[in-house]
PDB file of C-alpha atoms in Angstrom:
ATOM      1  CA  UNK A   2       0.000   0.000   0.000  1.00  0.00           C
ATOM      2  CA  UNK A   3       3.103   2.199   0.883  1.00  0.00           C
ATOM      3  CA  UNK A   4       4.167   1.625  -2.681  1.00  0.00           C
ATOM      4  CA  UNK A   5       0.937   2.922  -4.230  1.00  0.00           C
ATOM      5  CA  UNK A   6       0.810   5.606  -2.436  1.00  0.00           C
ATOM      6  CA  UNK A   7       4.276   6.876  -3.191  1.00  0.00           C
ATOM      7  CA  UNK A   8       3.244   5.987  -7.168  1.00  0.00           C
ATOM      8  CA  UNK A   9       0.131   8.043  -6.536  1.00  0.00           C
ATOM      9  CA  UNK A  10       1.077  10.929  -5.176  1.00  0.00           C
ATOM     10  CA  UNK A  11       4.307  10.985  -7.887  1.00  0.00           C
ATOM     11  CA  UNK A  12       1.402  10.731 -10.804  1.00  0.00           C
ATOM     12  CA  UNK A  13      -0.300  13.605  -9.025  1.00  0.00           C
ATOM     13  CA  UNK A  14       2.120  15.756  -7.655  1.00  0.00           C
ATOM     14  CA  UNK A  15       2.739  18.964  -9.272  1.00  0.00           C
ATOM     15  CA  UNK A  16      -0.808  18.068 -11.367  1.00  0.00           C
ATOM     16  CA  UNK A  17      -3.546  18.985  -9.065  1.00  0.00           C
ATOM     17  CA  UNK A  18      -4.320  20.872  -5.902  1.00  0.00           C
ATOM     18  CA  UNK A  19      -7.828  20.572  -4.736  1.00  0.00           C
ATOM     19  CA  UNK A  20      -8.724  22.844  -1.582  1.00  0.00           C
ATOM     20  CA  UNK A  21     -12.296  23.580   0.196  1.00  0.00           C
ATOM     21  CA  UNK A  22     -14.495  23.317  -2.959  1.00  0.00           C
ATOM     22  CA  UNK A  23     -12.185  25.322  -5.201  1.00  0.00           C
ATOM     23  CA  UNK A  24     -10.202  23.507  -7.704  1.00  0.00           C
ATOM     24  CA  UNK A  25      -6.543  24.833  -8.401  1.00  0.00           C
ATOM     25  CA  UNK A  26      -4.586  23.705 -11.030  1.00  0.00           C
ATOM     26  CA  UNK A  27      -1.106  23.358 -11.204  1.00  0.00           C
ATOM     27  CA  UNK A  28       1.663  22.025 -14.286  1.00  0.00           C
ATOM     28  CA  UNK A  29       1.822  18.779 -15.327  1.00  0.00           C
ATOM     29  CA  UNK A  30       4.909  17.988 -13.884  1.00  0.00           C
ATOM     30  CA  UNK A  31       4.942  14.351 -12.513  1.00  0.00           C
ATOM     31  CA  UNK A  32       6.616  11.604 -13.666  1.00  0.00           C
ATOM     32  CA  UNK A  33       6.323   7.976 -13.423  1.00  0.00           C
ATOM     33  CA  UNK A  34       9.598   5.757 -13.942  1.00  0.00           C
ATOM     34  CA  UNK A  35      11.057   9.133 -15.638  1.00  0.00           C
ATOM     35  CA  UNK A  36       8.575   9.707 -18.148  1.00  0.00           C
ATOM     36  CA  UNK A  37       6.478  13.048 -18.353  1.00  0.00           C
ATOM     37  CA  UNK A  38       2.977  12.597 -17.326  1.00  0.00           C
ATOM     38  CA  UNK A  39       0.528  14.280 -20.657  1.00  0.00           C
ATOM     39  CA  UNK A  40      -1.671  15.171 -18.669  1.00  0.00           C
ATOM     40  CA  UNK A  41      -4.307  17.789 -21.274  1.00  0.00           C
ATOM     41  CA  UNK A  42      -6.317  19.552 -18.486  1.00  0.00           C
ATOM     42  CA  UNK A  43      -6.870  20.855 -15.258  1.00  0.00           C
ATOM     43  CA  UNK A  44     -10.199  18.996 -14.674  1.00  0.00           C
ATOM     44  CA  UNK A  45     -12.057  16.420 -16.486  1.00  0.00           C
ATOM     45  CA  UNK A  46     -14.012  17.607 -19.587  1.00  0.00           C
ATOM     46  CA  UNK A  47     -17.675  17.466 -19.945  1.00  0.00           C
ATOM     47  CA  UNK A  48     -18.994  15.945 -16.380  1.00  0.00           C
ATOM     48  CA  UNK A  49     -22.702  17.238 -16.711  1.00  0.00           C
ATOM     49  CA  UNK A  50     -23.003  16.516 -12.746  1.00  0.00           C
ATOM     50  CA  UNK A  51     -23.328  19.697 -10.793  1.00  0.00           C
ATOM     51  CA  UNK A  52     -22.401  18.103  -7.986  1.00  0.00           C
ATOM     52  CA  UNK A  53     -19.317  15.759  -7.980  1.00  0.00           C
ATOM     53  CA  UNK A  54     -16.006  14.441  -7.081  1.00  0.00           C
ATOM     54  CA  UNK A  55     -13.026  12.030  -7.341  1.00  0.00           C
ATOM     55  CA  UNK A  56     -10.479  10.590  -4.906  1.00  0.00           C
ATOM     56  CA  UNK A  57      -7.621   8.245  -4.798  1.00  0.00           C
ATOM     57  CA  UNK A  58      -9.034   5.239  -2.841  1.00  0.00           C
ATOM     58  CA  UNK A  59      -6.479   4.705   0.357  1.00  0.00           C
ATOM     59  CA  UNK A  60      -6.776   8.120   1.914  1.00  0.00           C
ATOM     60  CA  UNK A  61      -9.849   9.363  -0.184  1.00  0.00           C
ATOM     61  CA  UNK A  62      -7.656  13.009  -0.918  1.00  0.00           C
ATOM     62  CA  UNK A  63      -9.450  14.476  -3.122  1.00  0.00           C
ATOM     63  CA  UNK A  64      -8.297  15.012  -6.791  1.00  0.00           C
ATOM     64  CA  UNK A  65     -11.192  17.203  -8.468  1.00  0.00           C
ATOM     65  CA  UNK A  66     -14.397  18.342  -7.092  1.00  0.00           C
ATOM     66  CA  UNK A  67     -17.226  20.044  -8.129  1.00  0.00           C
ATOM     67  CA  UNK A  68     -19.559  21.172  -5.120  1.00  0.00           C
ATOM     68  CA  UNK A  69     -17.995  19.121  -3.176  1.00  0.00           C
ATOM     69  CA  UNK A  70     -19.275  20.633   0.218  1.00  0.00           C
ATOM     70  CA  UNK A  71     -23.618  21.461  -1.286  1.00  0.00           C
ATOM     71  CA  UNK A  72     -26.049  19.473   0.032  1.00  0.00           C
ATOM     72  CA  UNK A  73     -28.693  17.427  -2.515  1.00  0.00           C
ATOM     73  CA  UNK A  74     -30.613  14.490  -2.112  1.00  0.00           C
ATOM     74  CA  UNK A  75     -28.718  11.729  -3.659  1.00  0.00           C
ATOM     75  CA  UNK A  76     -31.842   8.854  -3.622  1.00  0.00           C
ATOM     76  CA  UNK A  77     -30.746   5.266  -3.317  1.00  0.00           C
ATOM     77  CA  UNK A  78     -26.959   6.017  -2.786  1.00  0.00           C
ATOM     78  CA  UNK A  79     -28.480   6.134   1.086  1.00  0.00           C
ATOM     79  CA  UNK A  80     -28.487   2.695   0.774  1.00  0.00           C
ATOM     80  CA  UNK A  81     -24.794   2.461   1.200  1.00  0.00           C
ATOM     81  CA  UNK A  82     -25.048   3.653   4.753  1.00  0.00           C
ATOM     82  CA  UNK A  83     -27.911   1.379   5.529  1.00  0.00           C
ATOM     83  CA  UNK A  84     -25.739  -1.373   4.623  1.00  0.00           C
ATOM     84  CA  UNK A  85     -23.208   0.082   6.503  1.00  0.00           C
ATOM     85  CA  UNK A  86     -25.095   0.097   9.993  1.00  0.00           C
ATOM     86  CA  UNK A  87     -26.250  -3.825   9.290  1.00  0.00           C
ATOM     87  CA  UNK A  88     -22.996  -5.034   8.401  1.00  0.00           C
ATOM     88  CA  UNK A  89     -21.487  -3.246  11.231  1.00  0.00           C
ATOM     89  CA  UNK A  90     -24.303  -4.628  13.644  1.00  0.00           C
ATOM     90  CA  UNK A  91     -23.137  -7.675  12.626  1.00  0.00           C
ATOM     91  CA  UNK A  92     -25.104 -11.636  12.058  1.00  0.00           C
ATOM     92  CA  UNK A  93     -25.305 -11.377   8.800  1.00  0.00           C
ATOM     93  CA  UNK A  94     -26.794 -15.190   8.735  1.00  0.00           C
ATOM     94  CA  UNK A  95     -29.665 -14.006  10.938  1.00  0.00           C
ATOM     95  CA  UNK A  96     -32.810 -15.357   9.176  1.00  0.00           C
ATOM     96  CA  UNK A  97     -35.260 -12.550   9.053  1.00  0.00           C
ATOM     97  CA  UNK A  98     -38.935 -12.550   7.457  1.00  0.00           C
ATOM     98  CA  UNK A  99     -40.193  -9.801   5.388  1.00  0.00           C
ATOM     99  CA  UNK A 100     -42.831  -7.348   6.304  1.00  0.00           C
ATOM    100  CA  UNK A 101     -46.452  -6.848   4.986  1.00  0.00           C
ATOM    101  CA  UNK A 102     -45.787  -3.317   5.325  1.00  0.00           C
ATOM    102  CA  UNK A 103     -43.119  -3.108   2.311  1.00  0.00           C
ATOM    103  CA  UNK A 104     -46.293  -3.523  -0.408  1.00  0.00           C
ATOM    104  CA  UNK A 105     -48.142   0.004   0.781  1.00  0.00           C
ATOM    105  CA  UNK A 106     -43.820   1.505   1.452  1.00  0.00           C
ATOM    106  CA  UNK A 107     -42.827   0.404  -2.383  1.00  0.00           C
ATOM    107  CA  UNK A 108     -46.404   1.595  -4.156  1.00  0.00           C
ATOM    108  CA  UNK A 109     -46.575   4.847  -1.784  1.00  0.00           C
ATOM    109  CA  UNK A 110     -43.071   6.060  -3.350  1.00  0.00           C
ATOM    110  CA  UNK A 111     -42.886   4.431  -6.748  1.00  0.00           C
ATOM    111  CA  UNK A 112     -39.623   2.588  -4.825  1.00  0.00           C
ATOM    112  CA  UNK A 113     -37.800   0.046  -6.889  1.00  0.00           C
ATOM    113  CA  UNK A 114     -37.967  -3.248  -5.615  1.00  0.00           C
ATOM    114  CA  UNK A 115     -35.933  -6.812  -5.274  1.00  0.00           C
ATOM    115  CA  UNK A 116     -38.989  -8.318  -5.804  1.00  0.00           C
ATOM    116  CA  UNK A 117     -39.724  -9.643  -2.331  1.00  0.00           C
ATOM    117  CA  UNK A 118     -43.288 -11.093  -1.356  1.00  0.00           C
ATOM    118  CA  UNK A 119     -44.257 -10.830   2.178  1.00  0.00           C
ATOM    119  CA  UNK A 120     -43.741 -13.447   4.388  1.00  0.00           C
ATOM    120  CA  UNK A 121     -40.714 -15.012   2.631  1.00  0.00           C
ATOM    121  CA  UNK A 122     -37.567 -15.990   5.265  1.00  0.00           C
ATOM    122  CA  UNK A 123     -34.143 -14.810   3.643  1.00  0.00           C
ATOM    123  CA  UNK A 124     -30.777 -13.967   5.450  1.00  0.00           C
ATOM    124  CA  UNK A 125     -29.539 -10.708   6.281  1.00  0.00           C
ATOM    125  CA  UNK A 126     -26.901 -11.148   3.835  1.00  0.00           C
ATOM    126  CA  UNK A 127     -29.193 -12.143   1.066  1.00  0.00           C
ATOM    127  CA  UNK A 128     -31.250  -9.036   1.844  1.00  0.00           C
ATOM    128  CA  UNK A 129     -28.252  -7.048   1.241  1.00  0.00           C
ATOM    129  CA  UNK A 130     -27.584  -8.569  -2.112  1.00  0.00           C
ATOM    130  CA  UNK A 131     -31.559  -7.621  -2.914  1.00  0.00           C
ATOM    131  CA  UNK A 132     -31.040  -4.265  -1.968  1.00  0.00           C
ATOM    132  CA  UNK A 133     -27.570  -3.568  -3.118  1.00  0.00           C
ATOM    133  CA  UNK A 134     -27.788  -4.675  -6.726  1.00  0.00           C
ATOM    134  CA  UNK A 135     -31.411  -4.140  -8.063  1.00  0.00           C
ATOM    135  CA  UNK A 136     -32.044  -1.153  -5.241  1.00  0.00           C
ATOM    136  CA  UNK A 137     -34.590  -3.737  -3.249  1.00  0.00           C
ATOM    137  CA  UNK A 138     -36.360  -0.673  -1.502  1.00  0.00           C
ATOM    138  CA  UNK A 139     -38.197  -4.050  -0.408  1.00  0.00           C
ATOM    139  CA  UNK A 140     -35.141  -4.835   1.222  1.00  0.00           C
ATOM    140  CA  UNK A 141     -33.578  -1.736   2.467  1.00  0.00           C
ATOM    141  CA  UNK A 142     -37.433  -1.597   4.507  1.00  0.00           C
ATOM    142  CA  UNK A 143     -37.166  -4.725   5.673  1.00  0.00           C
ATOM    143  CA  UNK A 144     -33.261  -4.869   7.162  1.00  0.00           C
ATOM    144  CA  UNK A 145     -34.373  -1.269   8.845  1.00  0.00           C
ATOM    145  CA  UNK A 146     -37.238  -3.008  10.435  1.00  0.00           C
ATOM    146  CA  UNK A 147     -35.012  -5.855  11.778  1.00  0.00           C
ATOM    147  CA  UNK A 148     -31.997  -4.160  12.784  1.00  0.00           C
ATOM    148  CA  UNK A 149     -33.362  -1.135  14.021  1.00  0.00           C
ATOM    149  CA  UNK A 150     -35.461  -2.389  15.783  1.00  0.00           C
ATOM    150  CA  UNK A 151     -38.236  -0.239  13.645  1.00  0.00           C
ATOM    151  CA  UNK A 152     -37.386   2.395  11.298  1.00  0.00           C
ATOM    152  CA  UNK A 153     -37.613   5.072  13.508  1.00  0.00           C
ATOM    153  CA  UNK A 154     -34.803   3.371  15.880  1.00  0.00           C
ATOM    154  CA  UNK A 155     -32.778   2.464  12.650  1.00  0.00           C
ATOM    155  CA  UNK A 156     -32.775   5.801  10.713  1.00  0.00           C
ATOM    156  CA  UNK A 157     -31.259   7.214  14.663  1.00  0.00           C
ATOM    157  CA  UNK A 158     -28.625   4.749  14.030  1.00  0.00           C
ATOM    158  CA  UNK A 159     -27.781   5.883  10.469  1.00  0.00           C
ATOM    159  CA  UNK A 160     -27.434   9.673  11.450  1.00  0.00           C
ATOM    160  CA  UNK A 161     -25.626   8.649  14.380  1.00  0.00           C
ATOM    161  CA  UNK A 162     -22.925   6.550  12.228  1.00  0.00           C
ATOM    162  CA  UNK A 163     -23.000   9.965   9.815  1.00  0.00           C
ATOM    163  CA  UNK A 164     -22.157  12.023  12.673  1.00  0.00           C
ATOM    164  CA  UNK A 165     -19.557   9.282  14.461  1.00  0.00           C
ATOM    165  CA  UNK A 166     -18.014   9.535  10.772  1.00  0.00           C
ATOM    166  CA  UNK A 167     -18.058  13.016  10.216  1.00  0.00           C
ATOM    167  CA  UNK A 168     -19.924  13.968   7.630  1.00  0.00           C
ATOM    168  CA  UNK A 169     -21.359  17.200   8.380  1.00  0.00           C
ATOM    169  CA  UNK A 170     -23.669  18.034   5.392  1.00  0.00           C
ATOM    170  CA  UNK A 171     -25.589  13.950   5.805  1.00  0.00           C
ATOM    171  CA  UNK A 172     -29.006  13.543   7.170  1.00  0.00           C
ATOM    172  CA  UNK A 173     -31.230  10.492   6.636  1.00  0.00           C
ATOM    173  CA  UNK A 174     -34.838   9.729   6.932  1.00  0.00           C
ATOM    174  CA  UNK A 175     -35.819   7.223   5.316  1.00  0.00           C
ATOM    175  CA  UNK A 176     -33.560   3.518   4.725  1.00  0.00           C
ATOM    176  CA  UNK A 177     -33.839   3.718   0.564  1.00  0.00           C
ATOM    177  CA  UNK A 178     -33.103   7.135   0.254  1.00  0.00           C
ATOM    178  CA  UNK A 179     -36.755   7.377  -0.954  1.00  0.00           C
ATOM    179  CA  UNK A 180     -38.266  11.323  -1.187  1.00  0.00           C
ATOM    180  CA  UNK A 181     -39.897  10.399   2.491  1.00  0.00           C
ATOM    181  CA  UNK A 182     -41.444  12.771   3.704  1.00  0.00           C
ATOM    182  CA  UNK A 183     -39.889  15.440   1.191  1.00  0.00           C
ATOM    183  CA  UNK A 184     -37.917  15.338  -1.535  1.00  0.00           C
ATOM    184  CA  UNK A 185     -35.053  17.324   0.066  1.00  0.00           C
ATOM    185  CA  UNK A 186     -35.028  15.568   3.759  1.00  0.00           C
ATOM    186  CA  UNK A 187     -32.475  12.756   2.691  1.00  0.00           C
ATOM    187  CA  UNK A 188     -29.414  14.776   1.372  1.00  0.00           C
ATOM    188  CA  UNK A 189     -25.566  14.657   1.494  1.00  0.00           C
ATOM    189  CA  UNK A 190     -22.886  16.295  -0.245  1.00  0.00           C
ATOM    190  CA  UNK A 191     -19.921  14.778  -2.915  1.00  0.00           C
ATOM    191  CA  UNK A 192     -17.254  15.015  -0.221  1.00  0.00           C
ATOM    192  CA  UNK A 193     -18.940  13.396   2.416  1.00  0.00           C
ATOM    193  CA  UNK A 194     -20.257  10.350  -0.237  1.00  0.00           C
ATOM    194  CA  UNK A 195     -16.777   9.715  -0.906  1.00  0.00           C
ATOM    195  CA  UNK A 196     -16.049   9.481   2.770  1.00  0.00           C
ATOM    196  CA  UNK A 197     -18.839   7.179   3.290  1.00  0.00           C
ATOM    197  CA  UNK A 198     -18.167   4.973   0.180  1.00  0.00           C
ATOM    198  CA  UNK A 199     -14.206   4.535   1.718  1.00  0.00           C
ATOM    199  CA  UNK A 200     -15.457   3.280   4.524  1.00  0.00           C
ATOM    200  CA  UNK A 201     -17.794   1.206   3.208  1.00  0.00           C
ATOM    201  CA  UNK A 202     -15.426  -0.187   0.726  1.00  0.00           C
ATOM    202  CA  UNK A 203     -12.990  -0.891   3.495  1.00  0.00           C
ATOM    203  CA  UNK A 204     -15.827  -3.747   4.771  1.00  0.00           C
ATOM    204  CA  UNK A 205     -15.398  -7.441   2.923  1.00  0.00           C
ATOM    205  CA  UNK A 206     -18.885  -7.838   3.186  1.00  0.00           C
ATOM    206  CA  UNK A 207     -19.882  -4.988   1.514  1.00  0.00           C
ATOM    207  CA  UNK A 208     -17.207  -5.114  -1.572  1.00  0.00           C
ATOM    208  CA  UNK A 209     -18.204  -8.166  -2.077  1.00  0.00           C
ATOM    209  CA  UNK A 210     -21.747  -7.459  -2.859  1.00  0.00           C
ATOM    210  CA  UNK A 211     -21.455  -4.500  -4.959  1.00  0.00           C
ATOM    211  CA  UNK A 212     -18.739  -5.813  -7.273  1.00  0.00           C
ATOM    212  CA  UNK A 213     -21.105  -8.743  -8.194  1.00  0.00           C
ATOM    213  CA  UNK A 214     -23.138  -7.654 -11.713  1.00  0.00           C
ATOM    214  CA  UNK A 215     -25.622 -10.588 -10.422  1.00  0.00           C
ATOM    215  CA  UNK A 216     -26.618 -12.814  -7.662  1.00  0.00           C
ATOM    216  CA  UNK A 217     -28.981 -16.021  -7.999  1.00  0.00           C
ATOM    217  CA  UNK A 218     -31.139 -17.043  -4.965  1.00  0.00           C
ATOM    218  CA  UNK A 219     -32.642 -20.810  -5.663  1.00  0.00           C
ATOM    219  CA  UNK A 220     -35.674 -21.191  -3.795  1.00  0.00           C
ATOM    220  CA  UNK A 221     -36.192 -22.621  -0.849  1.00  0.00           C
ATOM    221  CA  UNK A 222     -37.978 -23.694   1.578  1.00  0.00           C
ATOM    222  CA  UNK A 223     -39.005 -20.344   3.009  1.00  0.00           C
ATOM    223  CA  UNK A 224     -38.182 -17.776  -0.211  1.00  0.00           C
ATOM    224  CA  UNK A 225     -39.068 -17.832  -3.756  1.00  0.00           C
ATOM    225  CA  UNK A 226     -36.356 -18.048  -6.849  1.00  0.00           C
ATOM    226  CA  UNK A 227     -34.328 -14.561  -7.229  1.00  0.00           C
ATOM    227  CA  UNK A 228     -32.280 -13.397  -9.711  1.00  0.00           C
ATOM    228  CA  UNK A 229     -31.273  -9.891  -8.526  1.00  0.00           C
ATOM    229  CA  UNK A 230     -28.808  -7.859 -11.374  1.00  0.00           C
ATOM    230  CA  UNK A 231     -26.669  -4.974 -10.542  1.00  0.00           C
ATOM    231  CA  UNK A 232     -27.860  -1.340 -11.878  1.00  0.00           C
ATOM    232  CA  UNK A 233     -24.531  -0.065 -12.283  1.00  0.00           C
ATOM    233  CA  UNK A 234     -23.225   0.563 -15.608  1.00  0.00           C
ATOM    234  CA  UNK A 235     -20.303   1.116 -14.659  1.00  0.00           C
ATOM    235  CA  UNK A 236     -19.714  -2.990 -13.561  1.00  0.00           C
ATOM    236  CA  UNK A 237     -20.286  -3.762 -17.396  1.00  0.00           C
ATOM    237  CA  UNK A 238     -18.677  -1.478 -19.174  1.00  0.00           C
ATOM    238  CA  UNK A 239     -15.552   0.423 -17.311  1.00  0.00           C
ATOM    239  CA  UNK A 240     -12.829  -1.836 -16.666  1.00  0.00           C
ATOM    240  CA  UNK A 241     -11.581  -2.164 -13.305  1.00  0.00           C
ATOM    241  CA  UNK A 242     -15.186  -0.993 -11.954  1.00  0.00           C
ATOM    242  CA  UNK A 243     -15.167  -2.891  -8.190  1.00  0.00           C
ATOM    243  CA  UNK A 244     -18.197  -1.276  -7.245  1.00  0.00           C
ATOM    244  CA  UNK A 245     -20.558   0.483  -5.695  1.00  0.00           C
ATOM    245  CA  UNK A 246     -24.133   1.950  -6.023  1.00  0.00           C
ATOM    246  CA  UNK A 247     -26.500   4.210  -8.334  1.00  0.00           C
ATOM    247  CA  UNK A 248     -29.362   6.053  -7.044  1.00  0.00           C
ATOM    248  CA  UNK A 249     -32.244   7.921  -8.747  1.00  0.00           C
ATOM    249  CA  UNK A 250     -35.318   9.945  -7.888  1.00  0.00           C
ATOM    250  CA  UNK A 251     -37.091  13.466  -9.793  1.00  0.00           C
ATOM    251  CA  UNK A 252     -35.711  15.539  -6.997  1.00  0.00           C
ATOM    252  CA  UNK A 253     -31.575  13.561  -6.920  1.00  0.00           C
ATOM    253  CA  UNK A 254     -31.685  13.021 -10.728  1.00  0.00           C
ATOM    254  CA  UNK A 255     -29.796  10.280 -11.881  1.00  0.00           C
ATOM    255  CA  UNK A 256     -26.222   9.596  -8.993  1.00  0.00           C
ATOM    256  CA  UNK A 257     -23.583   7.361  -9.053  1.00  0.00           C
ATOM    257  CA  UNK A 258     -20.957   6.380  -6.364  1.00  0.00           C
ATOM    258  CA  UNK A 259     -18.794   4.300  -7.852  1.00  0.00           C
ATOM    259  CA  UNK A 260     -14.670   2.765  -7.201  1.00  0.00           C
ATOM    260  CA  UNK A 261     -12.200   1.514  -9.687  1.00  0.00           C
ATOM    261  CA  UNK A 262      -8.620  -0.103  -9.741  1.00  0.00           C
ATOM    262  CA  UNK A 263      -6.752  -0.399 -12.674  1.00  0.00           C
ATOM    263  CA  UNK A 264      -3.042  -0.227 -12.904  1.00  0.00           C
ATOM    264  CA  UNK A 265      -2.815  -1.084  -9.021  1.00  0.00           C
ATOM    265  CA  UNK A 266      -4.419   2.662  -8.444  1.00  0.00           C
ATOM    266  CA  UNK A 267      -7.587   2.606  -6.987  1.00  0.00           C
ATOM    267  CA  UNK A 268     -10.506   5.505  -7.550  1.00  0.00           C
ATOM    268  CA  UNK A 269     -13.148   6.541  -5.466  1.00  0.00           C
ATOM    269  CA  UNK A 270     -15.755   9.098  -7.352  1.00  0.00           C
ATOM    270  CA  UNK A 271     -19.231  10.316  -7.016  1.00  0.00           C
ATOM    271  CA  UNK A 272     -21.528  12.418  -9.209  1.00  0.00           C
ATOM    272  CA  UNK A 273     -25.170  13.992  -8.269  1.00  0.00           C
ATOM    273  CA  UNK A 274     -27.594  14.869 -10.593  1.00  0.00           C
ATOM    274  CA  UNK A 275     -25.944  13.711 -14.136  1.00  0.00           C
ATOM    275  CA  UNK A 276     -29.131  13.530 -15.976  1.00  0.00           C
ATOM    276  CA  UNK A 277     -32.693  13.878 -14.976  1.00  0.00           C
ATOM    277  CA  UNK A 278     -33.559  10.760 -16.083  1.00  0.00           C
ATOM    278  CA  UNK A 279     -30.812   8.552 -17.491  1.00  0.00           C
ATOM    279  CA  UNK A 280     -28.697   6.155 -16.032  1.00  0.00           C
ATOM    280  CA  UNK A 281     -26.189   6.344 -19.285  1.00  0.00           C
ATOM    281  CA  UNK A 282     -24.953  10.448 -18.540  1.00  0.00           C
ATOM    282  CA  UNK A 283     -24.451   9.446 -14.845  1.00  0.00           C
ATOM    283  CA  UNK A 284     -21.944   6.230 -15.730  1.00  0.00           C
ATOM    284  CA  UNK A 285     -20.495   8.624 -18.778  1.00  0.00           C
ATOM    285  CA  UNK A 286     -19.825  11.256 -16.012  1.00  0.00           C
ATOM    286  CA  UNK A 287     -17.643   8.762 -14.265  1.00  0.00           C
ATOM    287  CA  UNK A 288     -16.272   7.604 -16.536  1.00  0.00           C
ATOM    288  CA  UNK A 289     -15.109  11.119 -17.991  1.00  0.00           C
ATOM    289  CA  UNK A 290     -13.443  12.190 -14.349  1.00  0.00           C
ATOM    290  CA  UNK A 291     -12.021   8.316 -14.168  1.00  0.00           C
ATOM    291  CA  UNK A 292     -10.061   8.584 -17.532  1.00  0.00           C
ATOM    292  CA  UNK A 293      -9.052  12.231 -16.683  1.00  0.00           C
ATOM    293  CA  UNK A 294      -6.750  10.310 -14.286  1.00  0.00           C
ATOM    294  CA  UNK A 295      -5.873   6.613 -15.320  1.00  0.00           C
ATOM    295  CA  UNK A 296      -5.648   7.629 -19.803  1.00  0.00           C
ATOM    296  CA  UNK A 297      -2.212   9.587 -18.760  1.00  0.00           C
ATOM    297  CA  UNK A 298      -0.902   7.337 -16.120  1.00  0.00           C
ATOM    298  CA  UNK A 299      -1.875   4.115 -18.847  1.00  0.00           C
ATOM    299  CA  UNK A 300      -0.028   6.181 -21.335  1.00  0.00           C
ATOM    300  CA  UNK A 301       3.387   5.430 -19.481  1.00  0.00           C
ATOM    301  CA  UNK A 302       2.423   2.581 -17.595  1.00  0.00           C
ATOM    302  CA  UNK A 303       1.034  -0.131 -20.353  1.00  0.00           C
ATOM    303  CA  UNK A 304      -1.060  -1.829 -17.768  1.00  0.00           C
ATOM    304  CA  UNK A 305      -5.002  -2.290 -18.511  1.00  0.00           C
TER     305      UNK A 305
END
């Protein structure tokens, strides 16, 4: 990791200074293994997201930001932190059954869903898996209700963990990131989504699920047959993509918090509000600020 860093901060250095929302650009005069870094622009060209940023993905410094410190709702990217408090509660094998009440939660907000029927017995890990990839808001309800005990109880815990972490411009009420009761009352800001995806990266658990483009469920004796599919782009299309989750609603727009390794380097990157309706600008977005960094440092280092 030592090693990284020093490569890092060598591909960097003398590149980019980023400091309290205000981008400041500096030559492009790092090297790797003696060669010049090309490196065409201060910041990453066309990023339609008003709100964004990227990080390298030990220390989560921040290479380019836009907004980084605004508050905006940011819709199912909540449900990172509501996997977050389960996995850090811990039992993941815990068998627990799914509420009646998700049917009137899911129709009430137009939520997407796993596909869950009341009733049905599935493990808090499998739950995860149904609300990581598809965005189960079936799910996200129904680990809230378990672990919280009660939603109320759980969405405490989740502001809680925001504050424990830091992150200043977070507030939760609802588990899915749904517009409950307004559109505006979940919200958080770039920098404190890259903070939270970090941390949530850091947990085995976690990475595993949101790398996965698709997990099967068989059924059993107590669930029906599942076949939940990741919504990020990103996992089919940018190489090195290792996670982590997409969000949408009118008010958030179309988000993406997303991580990458390629050439040993590993990104951490967020953007809010790409599109107000299409999945495609948010993973282009990404995938703009991602090749802003990695196309140069590829350029010396021949390393896909």
């Amino acid at each position: 990791m030592q090693t990284f860093a020093r490569l890092l901060l060598t591909a960097v250095a003398g590149m980019l200074v980023v400091a309290a929302g205000h981008g400041v650009a500096a030559a492009p005069a790092a090297s790797v293994a003696h060669s010049q870094l090309p490196w065409l622009s201060p910041e990453p060209d066309g990023v339609q997201a008003p709100g964004a940023a990227l990080a390298e993905g030990i220390a989560g410094t921040v290479l380019w930001s836009r907004q980084p410190n605004t508050p905006v709702p940011i819709a199912s990217i909540t449900k990172v932190m509501t996997a977050l408090v389960v996995i850090n509660a811990g039992d993941l094998d815990r068998t627990i059954t799914v509420p009646q009440e998700i049917v009137a939660y899911c129709t009430r907000y137009d939520g997407s869903n796993a596909g869950l029927v009341p009733g049905e017995v599935l493990t808090a890990r499998q739950l995860l898996y149904a609300m990581l990839l598809p965005s189960g808001c079936d799910a996200a309800y129904t680990l809230a209700e378990a672990y919280g005990p009660g939603q109320d109880e759980f969405i405490a815990t989740m502001n809680d963990t925001a504050r424990h972490m830091g992150l200043a411009g977070t507030h939760f009420t609802d588990p899915s990131g749904l517009p409950a009761p307004t559109d505006h009352s979940t919200y958080s800001t770039p920098a404190d989504l890259v903070a939270l995806g970090l941390r949530a990266m850091s947990l085995p658990a976690f990475r595993d699920i949101v790398s996965s483009q698709s997990y099967h469920l068989p059924a059993g004796p107590g669930n029906r047959d599942h076949l939940w599919q990741t919504t990020n782009l990103l996992l089919h299309d940018y190489p090195g993509t290792i996670g982590i989750k997409t969000g949408y609603t009118d008010a958030a727009g179309t988000c993406l918090l997303f991580e990458t390794v390629r050439a040993g380097i590993p990104l951490i990157g967020v953007v809010l509000h790409s599109s107000p309706d299409s999945d495609v600008a948010a993973k282009d977005d990404a995938e703009r600020m991602l090749n802003w960094v990695y196309n140069p440092i590829l350029s010396v280092l021949p390393i896909s």
